[in-house]
Tab-separated table of C-alpha atoms in Angstrom:
chain	number	residue	atom	x	y	z
A	594	MET	CA	-11.924	-0.754	15.063
A	595	GLY	CA	-8.504	0.353	16.244
A	596	LYS	CA	-6.098	2.683	14.519
A	597	TRP	CA	-3.435	1.622	12.040
A	598	ALA	CA	-0.116	0.517	13.527
A	599	ASP	CA	3.211	-0.662	12.106
A	600	GLY	CA	3.350	-4.416	11.759
A	601	THR	CA	2.765	-7.404	9.544
A	602	GLY	CA	-0.211	-9.307	8.278
A	603	THR	CA	-1.757	-10.584	5.076
A	604	LEU	CA	-3.302	-8.964	2.059
A	605	GLY	CA	-6.437	-10.844	1.037
A	606	LEU	CA	-7.142	-10.975	-2.683
A	607	ALA	CA	-9.769	-12.948	-4.576
A	608	ALA	CA	-7.760	-16.140	-4.988
A	609	ARG	CA	-4.776	-15.748	-2.679
A	610	GLU	CA	-3.245	-14.180	0.380
A	611	VAL	CA	-0.008	-12.209	0.197
A	612	PRO	CA	2.407	-11.396	3.059
A	613	LEU	CA	2.035	-7.759	4.046
A	614	GLU	CA	3.985	-5.146	5.984
A	615	VAL	CA	2.063	-2.132	7.313
A	616	ALA	CA	3.808	1.241	7.568
A	617	ALA	CA	1.696	3.508	9.776
A	618	SER	CA	4.139	5.552	11.835
A	619	TYR	CA	5.800	8.641	10.402
A	620	ARG	CA	9.197	6.926	10.410
A	621	ALA	CA	7.977	3.721	8.719
A	622	ARG	CA	5.951	5.632	6.106
A	623	ARG	CA	8.898	7.885	5.304
A	624	ARG	CA	11.290	4.957	4.896
A	625	GLY	CA	8.960	2.729	2.878
A	626	LEU	CA	11.031	0.416	0.678
A	627	LEU	CA	14.106	2.660	0.570
A	628	GLY	CA	17.391	0.859	1.061
A	629	ARG	CA	15.965	-2.567	0.246
A	630	ASP	CA	16.885	-4.866	-2.630
A	631	GLY	CA	13.372	-6.290	-2.883
A	632	VAL	CA	10.171	-6.997	-1.007
A	633	THR	CA	8.437	-10.236	-0.118
A	634	GLY	CA	4.737	-9.673	-0.662
A	635	ALA	CA	3.618	-6.061	-0.329
A	636	LEU	CA	3.965	-2.924	1.760
A	637	LEU	CA	0.873	-0.928	2.756
A	638	ILE	CA	1.611	2.725	3.478
A	639	VAL	CA	-1.370	4.219	5.254
A	640	ARG	CA	-2.550	7.830	5.212
A	641	THR	CA	-0.849	8.880	1.975
A	642	ASN	CA	-1.966	9.572	-1.572
A	643	SER	CA	1.392	9.904	-3.330
A	644	VAL	CA	4.795	8.214	-3.347
A	645	HIS	CA	8.204	8.611	-4.960
A	646	THR	CA	10.950	6.191	-5.934
A	647	PHE	CA	13.982	8.436	-5.371
A	648	GLY	CA	16.707	6.273	-3.858
A	649	MET	CA	14.955	3.006	-4.772
A	650	ARG	CA	17.010	0.093	-6.092
A	651	PHE	CA	14.242	-1.615	-8.064
A	652	ALA	CA	11.024	-0.837	-9.941
A	653	ILE	CA	7.750	-1.186	-8.038
A	654	ASP	CA	4.050	-1.565	-8.691
A	655	VAL	CA	1.976	1.019	-6.831
A	656	ALA	CA	-1.752	0.632	-6.144
A	657	TYR	CA	-3.586	3.691	-4.841
A	658	LEU	CA	-6.433	2.736	-2.474
A	659	ASP	CA	-9.445	4.724	-1.272
A	660	ARG	CA	-10.869	4.752	2.282
A	661	GLY	CA	-12.668	1.457	1.704
A	662	LEU	CA	-9.477	-0.245	0.404
A	663	ARG	CA	-10.758	-0.250	-3.186
A	664	VAL	CA	-8.064	0.097	-5.857
A	665	LEU	CA	-8.235	3.447	-7.662
A	666	SER	CA	-5.289	2.857	-9.994
A	667	VAL	CA	-2.201	0.702	-10.446
A	668	VAL	CA	1.045	2.005	-11.945
A	669	THR	CA	4.588	0.710	-12.312
A	670	MET	CA	7.278	3.154	-11.226
A	671	ARG	CA	10.962	2.916	-12.057
A	672	PRO	CA	13.550	4.251	-9.584
A	673	GLY	CA	13.929	8.041	-9.503
A	674	ARG	CA	10.294	8.942	-10.255
A	675	LEU	CA	7.667	11.072	-8.511
A	676	GLY	CA	4.146	9.634	-8.482
A	677	MET	CA	1.058	11.704	-9.169
A	678	VAL	CA	-1.116	12.735	-6.243
A	679	ARG	CA	-4.423	10.838	-6.179
A	680	PRO	CA	-6.953	13.183	-4.465
A	681	ARG	CA	-9.290	10.315	-3.434
A	682	GLY	CA	-6.373	8.105	-2.446
A	683	ARG	CA	-5.914	7.347	1.255
A	684	HIS	CA	-3.424	4.467	1.225
A	685	VAL	CA	-0.750	3.093	-1.102
A	686	LEU	CA	0.147	-0.535	-1.670
A	687	GLU	CA	3.657	-1.245	-3.017
A	688	ALA	CA	5.134	-4.468	-4.419
A	689	GLU	CA	7.871	-5.494	-6.836
A	690	ALA	CA	7.163	-4.577	-10.455
A	691	GLY	CA	4.868	-7.106	-12.144
A	692	ALA	CA	3.538	-8.647	-8.933
A	693	MET	CA	0.164	-6.871	-8.923
A	694	ALA	CA	-0.708	-7.986	-12.448
A	695	GLY	CA	-0.011	-11.557	-11.341
A	696	TRP	CA	-2.296	-11.064	-8.344
A	697	GLY	CA	-5.111	-9.704	-10.526
A	698	LEU	CA	-5.014	-6.324	-8.793
A	699	ARG	CA	-6.677	-3.670	-10.967
A	700	PRO	CA	-8.916	-0.610	-10.507
A	701	GLY	CA	-12.200	-1.431	-8.782
A	702	VAL	CA	-10.911	-4.454	-6.859
A	703	ARG	CA	-11.348	-4.269	-3.087
A	704	VAL	CA	-8.565	-5.736	-0.966
A	705	ARG	CA	-8.783	-7.106	2.546
A	706	VAL	CA	-6.075	-6.437	5.099
A	707	GLU	CA	-5.634	-8.715	8.075
A	708	VAL	CA	-3.064	-7.477	10.566
A	709	ALA	CA	-1.036	-9.729	12.870
A	710	ASP	CA	-3.374	-9.236	15.863
A	711	ALA	CA	-6.150	-10.904	13.803
A	712	THR	CA	-8.105	-7.678	13.287
A	713	ASP	CA	-9.798	-7.729	9.892
A	714	VAL	CA	-9.587	-4.302	8.252
A	715	THR	CA	-12.039	-3.777	5.407
A	716	ALA	CA	-12.202	0.022	5.566
A	717	ASP	CA	-10.147	2.860	6.989
A	718	PRO	CA	-10.119	2.237	10.775
A	719	THR	CA	-9.323	5.881	11.476
A	720	ARG	CA	-12.568	7.047	9.896
A	721	ALA	CA	-15.768	7.071	11.953
A	722	GLU	CA	-18.646	5.292	10.216
């Protein structure tokens, strides 16, 4: 498998697929959802285990994912908050507040990420198996 790269794709859940943006570069990860009024679908920030909402304009749902893209926890964060560090967390999935509950995303659920070049990512592609 290749390494993570900035781009778009889909987030595969049990009963649906959600539009997805992938933030892999330093610049894209640092920017995240800052300066936006909303998000269509979700944003996957790779190689991080904590986020903040300083400078955000809206509340977000945050799902912390492990190396195998299994959800460790889901929290809703209002603007101006600092999220806890999740030691086993490797990636963070962000969406507008309330979206993840509607998608059925909860701890223990494994998500599937399909990036625009049709590569199916079911585990951390930067980790040797």
